[in-house]
PDB file of N, CA and C in Angstrom:
ATOM      1  N   MET A 173     -72.190 -43.786  33.790  1.00  0.00           N
ATOM      2  CA  MET A 173     -71.766 -43.011  32.359  1.00  0.00           C
ATOM      3  C   MET A 173     -71.151 -44.063  31.796  1.00  0.00           C
ATOM      4  N   THR A 174     -71.219 -44.004  30.410  1.00  0.00           N
ATOM      5  CA  THR A 174     -70.413 -45.107  29.564  1.00  0.00           C
ATOM      6  C   THR A 174     -69.306 -44.418  29.145  1.00  0.00           C
ATOM      7  N   LEU A 175     -68.094 -45.020  29.076  1.00  0.00           N
ATOM      8  CA  LEU A 175     -66.891 -44.642  28.286  1.00  0.00           C
ATOM      9  C   LEU A 175     -66.983 -45.150  26.831  1.00  0.00           C
ATOM     10  N   ASN A 176     -66.904 -44.100  25.838  1.00  0.00           N
ATOM     11  CA  ASN A 176     -66.937 -44.522  24.100  1.00  0.00           C
ATOM     12  C   ASN A 176     -65.520 -44.522  24.025  1.00  0.00           C
ATOM     13  N   LYS A 177     -64.813 -45.708  24.057  1.00  0.00           N
ATOM     14  CA  LYS A 177     -63.461 -45.585  23.665  1.00  0.00           C
ATOM     15  C   LYS A 177     -63.341 -45.668  22.107  1.00  0.00           C
ATOM     16  N   VAL A 178     -62.529 -44.984  21.334  1.00  0.00           N
ATOM     17  CA  VAL A 178     -62.248 -44.797  20.196  1.00  0.00           C
ATOM     18  C   VAL A 178     -61.408 -46.228  19.413  1.00  0.00           C
ATOM     19  N   THR A 179     -61.624 -46.950  18.664  1.00  0.00           N
ATOM     20  CA  THR A 179     -61.082 -48.310  18.484  1.00  0.00           C
ATOM     21  C   THR A 179     -60.737 -47.942  16.824  1.00  0.00           C
ATOM     22  N   ILE A 180     -59.886 -48.812  16.248  1.00  0.00           N
ATOM     23  CA  ILE A 180     -59.480 -48.623  14.738  1.00  0.00           C
ATOM     24  C   ILE A 180     -60.693 -48.903  14.161  1.00  0.00           C
ATOM     25  N   LYS A 181     -61.884 -49.715  14.536  1.00  0.00           N
ATOM     26  CA  LYS A 181     -63.190 -50.048  13.993  1.00  0.00           C
ATOM     27  C   LYS A 181     -63.876 -48.837  14.072  1.00  0.00           C
ATOM     28  N   THR A 182     -63.637 -48.224  15.074  1.00  0.00           N
ATOM     29  CA  THR A 182     -64.692 -47.137  14.713  1.00  0.00           C
ATOM     30  C   THR A 182     -64.016 -45.980  13.760  1.00  0.00           C
ATOM     31  N   ILE A 183     -62.790 -45.763  13.662  1.00  0.00           N
ATOM     32  CA  ILE A 183     -62.301 -45.106  12.267  1.00  0.00           C
ATOM     33  C   ILE A 183     -62.502 -45.546  11.161  1.00  0.00           C
ATOM     34  N   ALA A 184     -62.392 -46.772  11.045  1.00  0.00           N
ATOM     35  CA  ALA A 184     -62.703 -47.561   9.838  1.00  0.00           C
ATOM     36  C   ALA A 184     -64.176 -47.458   9.280  1.00  0.00           C
ATOM     37  N   LYS A 185     -65.203 -47.439  10.283  1.00  0.00           N
ATOM     38  CA  LYS A 185     -66.324 -47.238   9.756  1.00  0.00           C
ATOM     39  C   LYS A 185     -66.823 -46.040   9.480  1.00  0.00           C
ATOM     40  N   LYS A 186     -66.198 -44.836  10.305  1.00  0.00           N
ATOM     41  CA  LYS A 186     -66.307 -43.635   9.864  1.00  0.00           C
ATOM     42  C   LYS A 186     -65.988 -43.077   8.334  1.00  0.00           C
ATOM     43  N   ILE A 187     -65.088 -43.619   7.988  1.00  0.00           N
ATOM     44  CA  ILE A 187     -64.431 -43.488   6.813  1.00  0.00           C
ATOM     45  C   ILE A 187     -64.697 -44.408   5.516  1.00  0.00           C
ATOM     46  N   ASN A 188     -65.237 -45.467   6.058  1.00  0.00           N
ATOM     47  CA  ASN A 188     -65.680 -46.466   5.141  1.00  0.00           C
ATOM     48  C   ASN A 188     -64.465 -46.946   4.256  1.00  0.00           C
ATOM     49  N   VAL A 189     -63.329 -47.611   5.343  1.00  0.00           N
ATOM     50  CA  VAL A 189     -62.135 -48.446   5.027  1.00  0.00           C
ATOM     51  C   VAL A 189     -62.176 -49.589   6.014  1.00  0.00           C
ATOM     52  N   SER A 190     -61.178 -50.253   5.680  1.00  0.00           N
ATOM     53  CA  SER A 190     -61.299 -51.605   6.680  1.00  0.00           C
ATOM     54  C   SER A 190     -59.981 -51.413   7.750  1.00  0.00           C
ATOM     55  N   PRO A 191     -60.572 -52.128   8.921  1.00  0.00           N
ATOM     56  CA  PRO A 191     -59.863 -51.922  10.120  1.00  0.00           C
ATOM     57  C   PRO A 191     -58.234 -52.056   9.953  1.00  0.00           C
ATOM     58  N   ALA A 192     -57.994 -52.902   8.916  1.00  0.00           N
ATOM     59  CA  ALA A 192     -56.318 -53.274   8.492  1.00  0.00           C
ATOM     60  C   ALA A 192     -55.920 -52.047   7.887  1.00  0.00           C
ATOM     61  N   THR A 193     -56.730 -51.147   6.982  1.00  0.00           N
ATOM     62  CA  THR A 193     -56.087 -50.048   6.386  1.00  0.00           C
ATOM     63  C   THR A 193     -56.072 -49.085   7.490  1.00  0.00           C
ATOM     64  N   VAL A 194     -56.842 -48.636   8.535  1.00  0.00           N
ATOM     65  CA  VAL A 194     -56.413 -47.845   9.481  1.00  0.00           C
ATOM     66  C   VAL A 194     -55.278 -48.088  10.494  1.00  0.00           C
ATOM     67  N   SER A 195     -54.904 -49.442  10.465  1.00  0.00           N
ATOM     68  CA  SER A 195     -54.088 -50.017  11.279  1.00  0.00           C
ATOM     69  C   SER A 195     -52.451 -49.661  10.496  1.00  0.00           C
ATOM     70  N   LYS A 196     -52.765 -49.971   9.248  1.00  0.00           N
ATOM     71  CA  LYS A 196     -51.318 -49.577   8.471  1.00  0.00           C
ATOM     72  C   LYS A 196     -51.378 -48.005   8.448  1.00  0.00           C
ATOM     73  N   ALA A 197     -52.081 -47.367   8.190  1.00  0.00           N
ATOM     74  CA  ALA A 197     -51.931 -45.759   8.103  1.00  0.00           C
ATOM     75  C   ALA A 197     -51.539 -45.165   9.247  1.00  0.00           C
ATOM     76  N   LEU A 198     -51.899 -45.726  10.347  1.00  0.00           N
ATOM     77  CA  LEU A 198     -51.552 -45.321  11.714  1.00  0.00           C
ATOM     78  C   LEU A 198     -50.113 -45.792  12.087  1.00  0.00           C
ATOM     79  N   ARG A 199     -49.736 -46.867  11.341  1.00  0.00           N
ATOM     80  CA  ARG A 199     -48.169 -47.208  11.520  1.00  0.00           C
ATOM     81  C   ARG A 199     -47.287 -46.793  10.428  1.00  0.00           C
ATOM     82  N   ASP A 200     -47.950 -46.001   9.865  1.00  0.00           N
ATOM     83  CA  ASP A 200     -46.963 -45.128   8.441  1.00  0.00           C
ATOM     84  C   ASP A 200     -46.845 -46.328   7.596  1.00  0.00           C
ATOM     85  N   SER A 201     -47.407 -47.178   7.064  1.00  0.00           N
ATOM     86  CA  SER A 201     -47.288 -48.251   6.115  1.00  0.00           C
ATOM     87  C   SER A 201     -47.106 -47.754   4.994  1.00  0.00           C
ATOM     88  N   HIS A 202     -46.120 -48.167   3.858  1.00  0.00           N
ATOM     89  CA  HIS A 202     -46.076 -47.814   2.517  1.00  0.00           C
ATOM     90  C   HIS A 202     -47.097 -48.336   1.507  1.00  0.00           C
ATOM     91  N   ASP A 203     -47.827 -49.209   2.346  1.00  0.00           N
ATOM     92  CA  ASP A 203     -48.975 -49.861   1.315  1.00  0.00           C
ATOM     93  C   ASP A 203     -50.218 -48.656   1.278  1.00  0.00           C
ATOM     94  N   ILE A 204     -50.128 -47.852   2.123  1.00  0.00           N
ATOM     95  CA  ILE A 204     -51.586 -46.760   1.968  1.00  0.00           C
ATOM     96  C   ILE A 204     -50.925 -45.472   1.348  1.00  0.00           C
ATOM     97  N   SER A 205     -51.974 -45.003   0.701  1.00  0.00           N
ATOM     98  CA  SER A 205     -51.410 -43.652   0.093  1.00  0.00           C
ATOM     99  C   SER A 205     -51.191 -42.659   1.092  1.00  0.00           C
ATOM    100  N   GLU A 206     -50.776 -41.769   0.679  1.00  0.00           N
ATOM    101  CA  GLU A 206     -50.475 -40.499   1.603  1.00  0.00           C
ATOM    102  C   GLU A 206     -51.784 -39.841   2.026  1.00  0.00           C
ATOM    103  N   GLN A 207     -52.396 -39.405   1.010  1.00  0.00           N
ATOM    104  CA  GLN A 207     -54.097 -38.989   1.199  1.00  0.00           C
ATOM    105  C   GLN A 207     -54.849 -40.084   2.049  1.00  0.00           C
ATOM    106  N   THR A 208     -54.864 -41.098   2.060  1.00  0.00           N
ATOM    107  CA  THR A 208     -55.707 -41.963   2.988  1.00  0.00           C
ATOM    108  C   THR A 208     -54.901 -41.608   4.457  1.00  0.00           C
ATOM    109  N   LYS A 209     -53.636 -41.868   4.399  1.00  0.00           N
ATOM    110  CA  LYS A 209     -52.961 -41.691   5.716  1.00  0.00           C
ATOM    111  C   LYS A 209     -53.439 -40.513   6.282  1.00  0.00           C
ATOM    112  N   LEU A 210     -53.308 -39.403   5.693  1.00  0.00           N
ATOM    113  CA  LEU A 210     -53.566 -38.199   6.289  1.00  0.00           C
ATOM    114  C   LEU A 210     -55.097 -38.113   6.680  1.00  0.00           C
ATOM    115  N   LYS A 211     -55.937 -38.419   5.781  1.00  0.00           N
ATOM    116  CA  LYS A 211     -57.432 -38.518   6.451  1.00  0.00           C
ATOM    117  C   LYS A 211     -57.516 -39.349   7.617  1.00  0.00           C
ATOM    118  N   ILE A 212     -57.073 -40.555   7.891  1.00  0.00           N
ATOM    119  CA  ILE A 212     -57.208 -41.534   8.662  1.00  0.00           C
ATOM    120  C   ILE A 212     -56.229 -40.796  10.110  1.00  0.00           C
ATOM    121  N   LYS A 213     -55.375 -40.336   9.924  1.00  0.00           N
ATOM    122  CA  LYS A 213     -54.637 -39.394  11.191  1.00  0.00           C
ATOM    123  C   LYS A 213     -55.663 -38.498  11.589  1.00  0.00           C
ATOM    124  N   LYS A 214     -55.835 -37.754  10.701  1.00  0.00           N
ATOM    125  CA  LYS A 214     -56.633 -36.556  11.064  1.00  0.00           C
ATOM    126  C   LYS A 214     -58.006 -37.054  11.680  1.00  0.00           C
ATOM    127  N   LEU A 215     -58.555 -37.796  11.487  1.00  0.00           N
ATOM    128  CA  LEU A 215     -59.761 -38.427  12.019  1.00  0.00           C
ATOM    129  C   LEU A 215     -59.401 -38.674  13.464  1.00  0.00           C
ATOM    130  N   ALA A 216     -58.336 -39.752  13.572  1.00  0.00           N
ATOM    131  CA  ALA A 216     -57.891 -40.346  14.789  1.00  0.00           C
ATOM    132  C   ALA A 216     -57.685 -39.389  15.738  1.00  0.00           C
ATOM    133  N   LYS A 217     -56.914 -38.228  15.574  1.00  0.00           N
ATOM    134  CA  LYS A 217     -56.630 -37.382  16.229  1.00  0.00           C
ATOM    135  C   LYS A 217     -57.901 -36.503  16.777  1.00  0.00           C
ATOM    136  N   LYS A 218     -58.909 -36.143  16.031  1.00  0.00           N
ATOM    137  CA  LYS A 218     -60.183 -35.379  16.032  1.00  0.00           C
ATOM    138  C   LYS A 218     -60.978 -36.329  17.284  1.00  0.00           C
ATOM    139  N   LEU A 219     -61.098 -37.673  16.942  1.00  0.00           N
ATOM    140  CA  LEU A 219     -61.975 -38.406  17.959  1.00  0.00           C
ATOM    141  C   LEU A 219     -60.994 -38.778  19.169  1.00  0.00           C
ATOM    142  N   GLY A 220     -59.612 -38.446  19.156  1.00  0.00           N
ATOM    143  CA  GLY A 220     -58.797 -38.812  20.595  1.00  0.00           C
ATOM    144  C   GLY A 220     -58.696 -40.097  20.570  1.00  0.00           C
ATOM    145  N   TYR A 221     -58.187 -40.721  19.357  1.00  0.00           N
ATOM    146  CA  TYR A 221     -57.843 -42.204  19.122  1.00  0.00           C
ATOM    147  C   TYR A 221     -56.748 -42.178  20.045  1.00  0.00           C
ATOM    148  N   LYS A 222     -56.464 -43.330  21.019  1.00  0.00           N
ATOM    149  CA  LYS A 222     -55.526 -43.708  21.599  1.00  0.00           C
ATOM    150  C   LYS A 222     -54.968 -45.382  21.255  1.00  0.00           C
ATOM    151  N   PRO A 223     -53.768 -45.784  20.987  1.00  0.00           N
ATOM    152  CA  PRO A 223     -53.655 -47.180  20.617  1.00  0.00           C
ATOM    153  C   PRO A 223     -53.883 -48.112  21.668  1.00  0.00           C
ATOM    154  N   ASN A 224     -54.352 -49.334  21.581  1.00  0.00           N
ATOM    155  CA  ASN A 224     -54.329 -50.217  22.593  1.00  0.00           C
ATOM    156  C   ASN A 224     -53.104 -51.023  22.765  1.00  0.00           C
ATOM    157  N   LEU A 225     -52.227 -50.427  23.512  1.00  0.00           N
ATOM    158  CA  LEU A 225     -51.058 -51.103  23.753  1.00  0.00           C
ATOM    159  C   LEU A 225     -50.785 -52.562  24.058  1.00  0.00           C
ATOM    160  N   MET A 226     -51.836 -53.005  24.901  1.00  0.00           N
ATOM    161  CA  MET A 226     -51.920 -54.718  25.130  1.00  0.00           C
ATOM    162  C   MET A 226     -52.243 -55.456  23.968  1.00  0.00           C
ATOM    163  N   ALA A 227     -53.343 -54.811  23.103  1.00  0.00           N
ATOM    164  CA  ALA A 227     -53.571 -55.485  21.726  1.00  0.00           C
ATOM    165  C   ALA A 227     -52.375 -55.636  21.067  1.00  0.00           C
ATOM    166  N   ARG A 228     -51.583 -54.281  20.904  1.00  0.00           N
ATOM    167  CA  ARG A 228     -50.469 -54.371  19.985  1.00  0.00           C
ATOM    168  C   ARG A 228     -49.817 -55.518  20.192  1.00  0.00           C
ATOM    169  N   ASN A 229     -49.284 -55.262  21.573  1.00  0.00           N
ATOM    170  CA  ASN A 229     -48.441 -56.461  22.256  1.00  0.00           C
ATOM    171  C   ASN A 229     -48.645 -57.839  21.902  1.00  0.00           C
ATOM    172  N   LEU A 230     -49.830 -57.961  21.957  1.00  0.00           N
ATOM    173  CA  LEU A 230     -50.617 -59.627  21.844  1.00  0.00           C
ATOM    174  C   LEU A 230     -50.235 -59.587  20.414  1.00  0.00           C
ATOM    175  N   VAL A 231     -50.573 -58.933  19.181  1.00  0.00           N
ATOM    176  CA  VAL A 231     -50.644 -59.172  18.049  1.00  0.00           C
ATOM    177  C   VAL A 231     -48.948 -59.564  17.676  1.00  0.00           C
ATOM    178  N   SER A 232     -48.350 -58.376  17.809  1.00  0.00           N
ATOM    179  CA  SER A 232     -46.851 -58.441  17.483  1.00  0.00           C
ATOM    180  C   SER A 232     -45.889 -59.431  18.351  1.00  0.00           C
ATOM    181  N   LYS A 233     -46.525 -59.986  19.456  1.00  0.00           N
ATOM    182  CA  LYS A 233     -45.749 -61.087  20.414  1.00  0.00           C
ATOM    183  C   LYS A 233     -44.448 -60.050  20.859  1.00  0.00           C
ATOM    184  N   LYS A 234     -44.521 -58.982  21.074  1.00  0.00           N
ATOM    185  CA  LYS A 234     -43.384 -58.251  21.673  1.00  0.00           C
ATOM    186  C   LYS A 234     -44.109 -56.996  22.626  1.00  0.00           C
ATOM    187  N   SER A 235     -43.341 -57.071  23.717  1.00  0.00           N
ATOM    188  CA  SER A 235     -44.022 -55.962  24.454  1.00  0.00           C
ATOM    189  C   SER A 235     -43.397 -54.556  24.430  1.00  0.00           C
ATOM    190  N   ASN A 236     -42.285 -54.423  23.793  1.00  0.00           N
ATOM    191  CA  ASN A 236     -41.432 -53.063  23.549  1.00  0.00           C
ATOM    192  C   ASN A 236     -41.482 -52.332  24.811  1.00  0.00           C
ATOM    193  N   ILE A 237     -41.064 -53.181  26.130  1.00  0.00           N
ATOM    194  CA  ILE A 237     -40.657 -52.659  27.189  1.00  0.00           C
ATOM    195  C   ILE A 237     -39.380 -52.968  27.616  1.00  0.00           C
ATOM    196  N   ILE A 238     -38.593 -51.953  28.182  1.00  0.00           N
ATOM    197  CA  ILE A 238     -37.025 -52.664  28.635  1.00  0.00           C
ATOM    198  C   ILE A 238     -37.332 -52.120  30.201  1.00  0.00           C
ATOM    199  N   GLY A 239     -36.663 -53.312  30.930  1.00  0.00           N
ATOM    200  CA  GLY A 239     -36.634 -53.220  32.100  1.00  0.00           C
ATOM    201  C   GLY A 239     -35.105 -52.724  32.603  1.00  0.00           C
ATOM    202  N   VAL A 240     -35.046 -51.956  33.329  1.00  0.00           N
ATOM    203  CA  VAL A 240     -33.681 -51.461  34.063  1.00  0.00           C
ATOM    204  C   VAL A 240     -33.537 -51.569  35.758  1.00  0.00           C
ATOM    205  N   ILE A 241     -32.830 -52.362  35.994  1.00  0.00           N
ATOM    206  CA  ILE A 241     -32.483 -52.185  37.428  1.00  0.00           C
ATOM    207  C   ILE A 241     -31.013 -51.562  37.729  1.00  0.00           C
ATOM    208  N   VAL A 242     -31.318 -50.621  38.587  1.00  0.00           N
ATOM    209  CA  VAL A 242     -29.902 -49.753  39.287  1.00  0.00           C
ATOM    210  C   VAL A 242     -30.051 -49.911  40.567  1.00  0.00           C
ATOM    211  N   PRO A 243     -28.854 -49.590  41.324  1.00  0.00           N
ATOM    212  CA  PRO A 243     -28.958 -49.808  42.923  1.00  0.00           C
ATOM    213  C   PRO A 243     -29.035 -48.738  43.328  1.00  0.00           C
ATOM    214  N   ASP A 244     -28.967 -47.449  42.608  1.00  0.00           N
ATOM    215  CA  ASP A 244     -29.312 -45.993  43.405  1.00  0.00           C
ATOM    216  C   ASP A 244     -29.470 -45.077  42.498  1.00  0.00           C
ATOM    217  N   ILE A 245     -30.943 -44.535  42.224  1.00  0.00           N
ATOM    218  CA  ILE A 245     -31.226 -43.444  41.133  1.00  0.00           C
ATOM    219  C   ILE A 245     -30.820 -42.158  41.576  1.00  0.00           C
ATOM    220  N   SER A 246     -30.612 -42.131  42.692  1.00  0.00           N
ATOM    221  CA  SER A 246     -30.310 -40.747  43.415  1.00  0.00           C
ATOM    222  C   SER A 246     -28.698 -40.304  42.854  1.00  0.00           C
ATOM    223  N   THR A 247     -28.051 -41.034  42.627  1.00  0.00           N
ATOM    224  CA  THR A 247     -26.602 -40.601  42.211  1.00  0.00           C
ATOM    225  C   THR A 247     -26.517 -40.075  40.929  1.00  0.00           C
ATOM    226  N   SER A 248     -25.941 -39.117  40.423  1.00  0.00           N
ATOM    227  CA  SER A 248     -25.730 -38.621  39.407  1.00  0.00           C
ATOM    228  C   SER A 248     -25.466 -39.609  38.083  1.00  0.00           C
ATOM    229  N   PHE A 249     -24.620 -40.447  38.667  1.00  0.00           N
ATOM    230  CA  PHE A 249     -24.071 -41.504  37.261  1.00  0.00           C
ATOM    231  C   PHE A 249     -25.481 -42.122  36.906  1.00  0.00           C
ATOM    232  N   PHE A 250     -26.199 -43.053  37.915  1.00  0.00           N
ATOM    233  CA  PHE A 250     -27.232 -43.700  37.531  1.00  0.00           C
ATOM    234  C   PHE A 250     -28.455 -43.011  37.155  1.00  0.00           C
ATOM    235  N   GLY A 251     -28.697 -41.679  37.681  1.00  0.00           N
ATOM    236  CA  GLY A 251     -29.629 -40.748  37.157  1.00  0.00           C
ATOM    237  C   GLY A 251     -29.587 -40.446  35.608  1.00  0.00           C
ATOM    238  N   LEU A 252     -28.313 -40.058  35.374  1.00  0.00           N
ATOM    239  CA  LEU A 252     -28.171 -39.606  34.035  1.00  0.00           C
ATOM    240  C   LEU A 252     -28.348 -40.854  33.189  1.00  0.00           C
ATOM    241  N   THR A 253     -27.782 -41.998  33.621  1.00  0.00           N
ATOM    242  CA  THR A 253     -27.827 -43.291  33.049  1.00  0.00           C
ATOM    243  C   THR A 253     -29.346 -43.656  32.378  1.00  0.00           C
ATOM    244  N   VAL A 254     -30.036 -43.530  33.509  1.00  0.00           N
ATOM    245  CA  VAL A 254     -31.536 -43.965  33.194  1.00  0.00           C
ATOM    246  C   VAL A 254     -32.306 -42.863  32.237  1.00  0.00           C
ATOM    247  N   ARG A 255     -31.891 -41.771  32.572  1.00  0.00           N
ATOM    248  CA  ARG A 255     -32.407 -40.812  31.761  1.00  0.00           C
ATOM    249  C   ARG A 255     -31.962 -40.844  30.095  1.00  0.00           C
ATOM    250  N   GLY A 256     -31.028 -41.437  29.966  1.00  0.00           N
ATOM    251  CA  GLY A 256     -30.426 -41.493  28.616  1.00  0.00           C
ATOM    252  C   GLY A 256     -31.129 -42.499  28.034  1.00  0.00           C
ATOM    253  N   ILE A 257     -31.182 -43.839  28.864  1.00  0.00           N
ATOM    254  CA  ILE A 257     -31.736 -45.058  28.206  1.00  0.00           C
ATOM    255  C   ILE A 257     -33.170 -44.765  27.891  1.00  0.00           C
ATOM    256  N   ASN A 258     -33.891 -43.889  28.944  1.00  0.00           N
ATOM    257  CA  ASN A 258     -35.248 -43.556  28.704  1.00  0.00           C
ATOM    258  C   ASN A 258     -35.503 -42.827  27.611  1.00  0.00           C
ATOM    259  N   TYR A 259     -34.646 -41.789  27.165  1.00  0.00           N
ATOM    260  CA  TYR A 259     -34.655 -41.122  25.881  1.00  0.00           C
ATOM    261  C   TYR A 259     -34.314 -41.732  24.731  1.00  0.00           C
ATOM    262  N   ALA A 260     -33.699 -42.909  24.630  1.00  0.00           N
ATOM    263  CA  ALA A 260     -33.499 -43.639  23.378  1.00  0.00           C
ATOM    264  C   ALA A 260     -34.375 -44.506  23.357  1.00  0.00           C
ATOM    265  N   ALA A 261     -34.966 -44.934  24.494  1.00  0.00           N
ATOM    266  CA  ALA A 261     -35.862 -46.109  24.332  1.00  0.00           C
ATOM    267  C   ALA A 261     -37.491 -45.282  23.679  1.00  0.00           C
ATOM    268  N   ARG A 262     -37.655 -44.325  24.063  1.00  0.00           N
ATOM    269  CA  ARG A 262     -38.961 -43.591  23.768  1.00  0.00           C
ATOM    270  C   ARG A 262     -38.583 -43.160  22.146  1.00  0.00           C
ATOM    271  N   LYS A 263     -37.557 -42.790  21.628  1.00  0.00           N
ATOM    272  CA  LYS A 263     -37.247 -42.322  20.454  1.00  0.00           C
ATOM    273  C   LYS A 263     -37.928 -43.814  19.469  1.00  0.00           C
ATOM    274  N   HIS A 264     -37.437 -44.768  20.115  1.00  0.00           N
ATOM    275  CA  HIS A 264     -37.890 -45.960  19.141  1.00  0.00           C
ATOM    276  C   HIS A 264     -38.994 -46.819  19.721  1.00  0.00           C
ATOM    277  N   ASN A 265     -40.187 -46.186  20.417  1.00  0.00           N
ATOM    278  CA  ASN A 265     -41.202 -46.352  20.787  1.00  0.00           C
ATOM    279  C   ASN A 265     -41.109 -47.671  21.747  1.00  0.00           C
ATOM    280  N   TYR A 266     -40.424 -47.550  22.721  1.00  0.00           N
ATOM    281  CA  TYR A 266     -40.187 -48.605  23.876  1.00  0.00           C
ATOM    282  C   TYR A 266     -40.571 -47.789  25.001  1.00  0.00           C
ATOM    283  N   GLU A 267     -41.063 -48.389  25.957  1.00  0.00           N
ATOM    284  CA  GLU A 267     -41.456 -48.059  27.435  1.00  0.00           C
ATOM    285  C   GLU A 267     -40.176 -48.796  28.243  1.00  0.00           C
ATOM    286  N   VAL A 268     -39.991 -47.873  29.170  1.00  0.00           N
ATOM    287  CA  VAL A 268     -39.022 -48.386  30.317  1.00  0.00           C
ATOM    288  C   VAL A 268     -39.662 -48.368  31.523  1.00  0.00           C
ATOM    289  N   ILE A 269     -39.447 -49.640  32.146  1.00  0.00           N
ATOM    290  CA  ILE A 269     -39.645 -49.797  33.710  1.00  0.00           C
ATOM    291  C   ILE A 269     -38.135 -49.632  34.362  1.00  0.00           C
ATOM    292  N   ILE A 270     -38.429 -49.083  35.430  1.00  0.00           N
ATOM    293  CA  ILE A 270     -36.997 -48.894  36.238  1.00  0.00           C
ATOM    294  C   ILE A 270     -37.384 -49.492  37.673  1.00  0.00           C
ATOM    295  N   LEU A 271     -36.479 -50.378  37.824  1.00  0.00           N
ATOM    296  CA  LEU A 271     -36.537 -50.734  39.415  1.00  0.00           C
ATOM    297  C   LEU A 271     -35.305 -50.422  40.292  1.00  0.00           C
ATOM    298  N   VAL A 272     -35.502 -49.841  41.363  1.00  0.00           N
ATOM    299  CA  VAL A 272     -34.501 -49.275  42.128  1.00  0.00           C
ATOM    300  C   VAL A 272     -33.916 -50.497  43.275  1.00  0.00           C
ATOM    301  N   ASN A 273     -33.146 -51.036  43.087  1.00  0.00           N
ATOM    302  CA  ASN A 273     -32.593 -52.341  43.948  1.00  0.00           C
ATOM    303  C   ASN A 273     -31.534 -52.052  45.038  1.00  0.00           C
ATOM    304  N   ASP A 274     -32.079 -51.239  46.328  1.00  0.00           N
ATOM    305  CA  ASP A 274     -31.078 -50.899  47.297  1.00  0.00           C
ATOM    306  C   ASP A 274     -30.708 -51.529  48.084  1.00  0.00           C
ATOM    307  N   GLU A 275     -30.793 -53.088  47.877  1.00  0.00           N
ATOM    308  CA  GLU A 275     -30.262 -53.888  49.017  1.00  0.00           C
ATOM    309  C   GLU A 275     -28.649 -53.993  49.099  1.00  0.00           C
TER     310      GLU A 275
END
């Protein structure tokens, strides 16, 4: 069974624009008209497009990952702290990796 992964190039070919235009539209760039953004986003959603985070990280040279090390996640203090960090990070498109160091 072959898995057909939807890419920026797939979307670009279907609506006859460049992959750069699709990328900019999906990132809400001001360089792209609202009409084009809407068309691209609608097609991306219809096709089930999921961004390739590894590719994005390589291009931007950023991982958008925050590491949090806590001694004990079962206490209310650290549990609430980690929850707050996770909430704030996701609002700004960061992922959180949590390590519990119970030594």
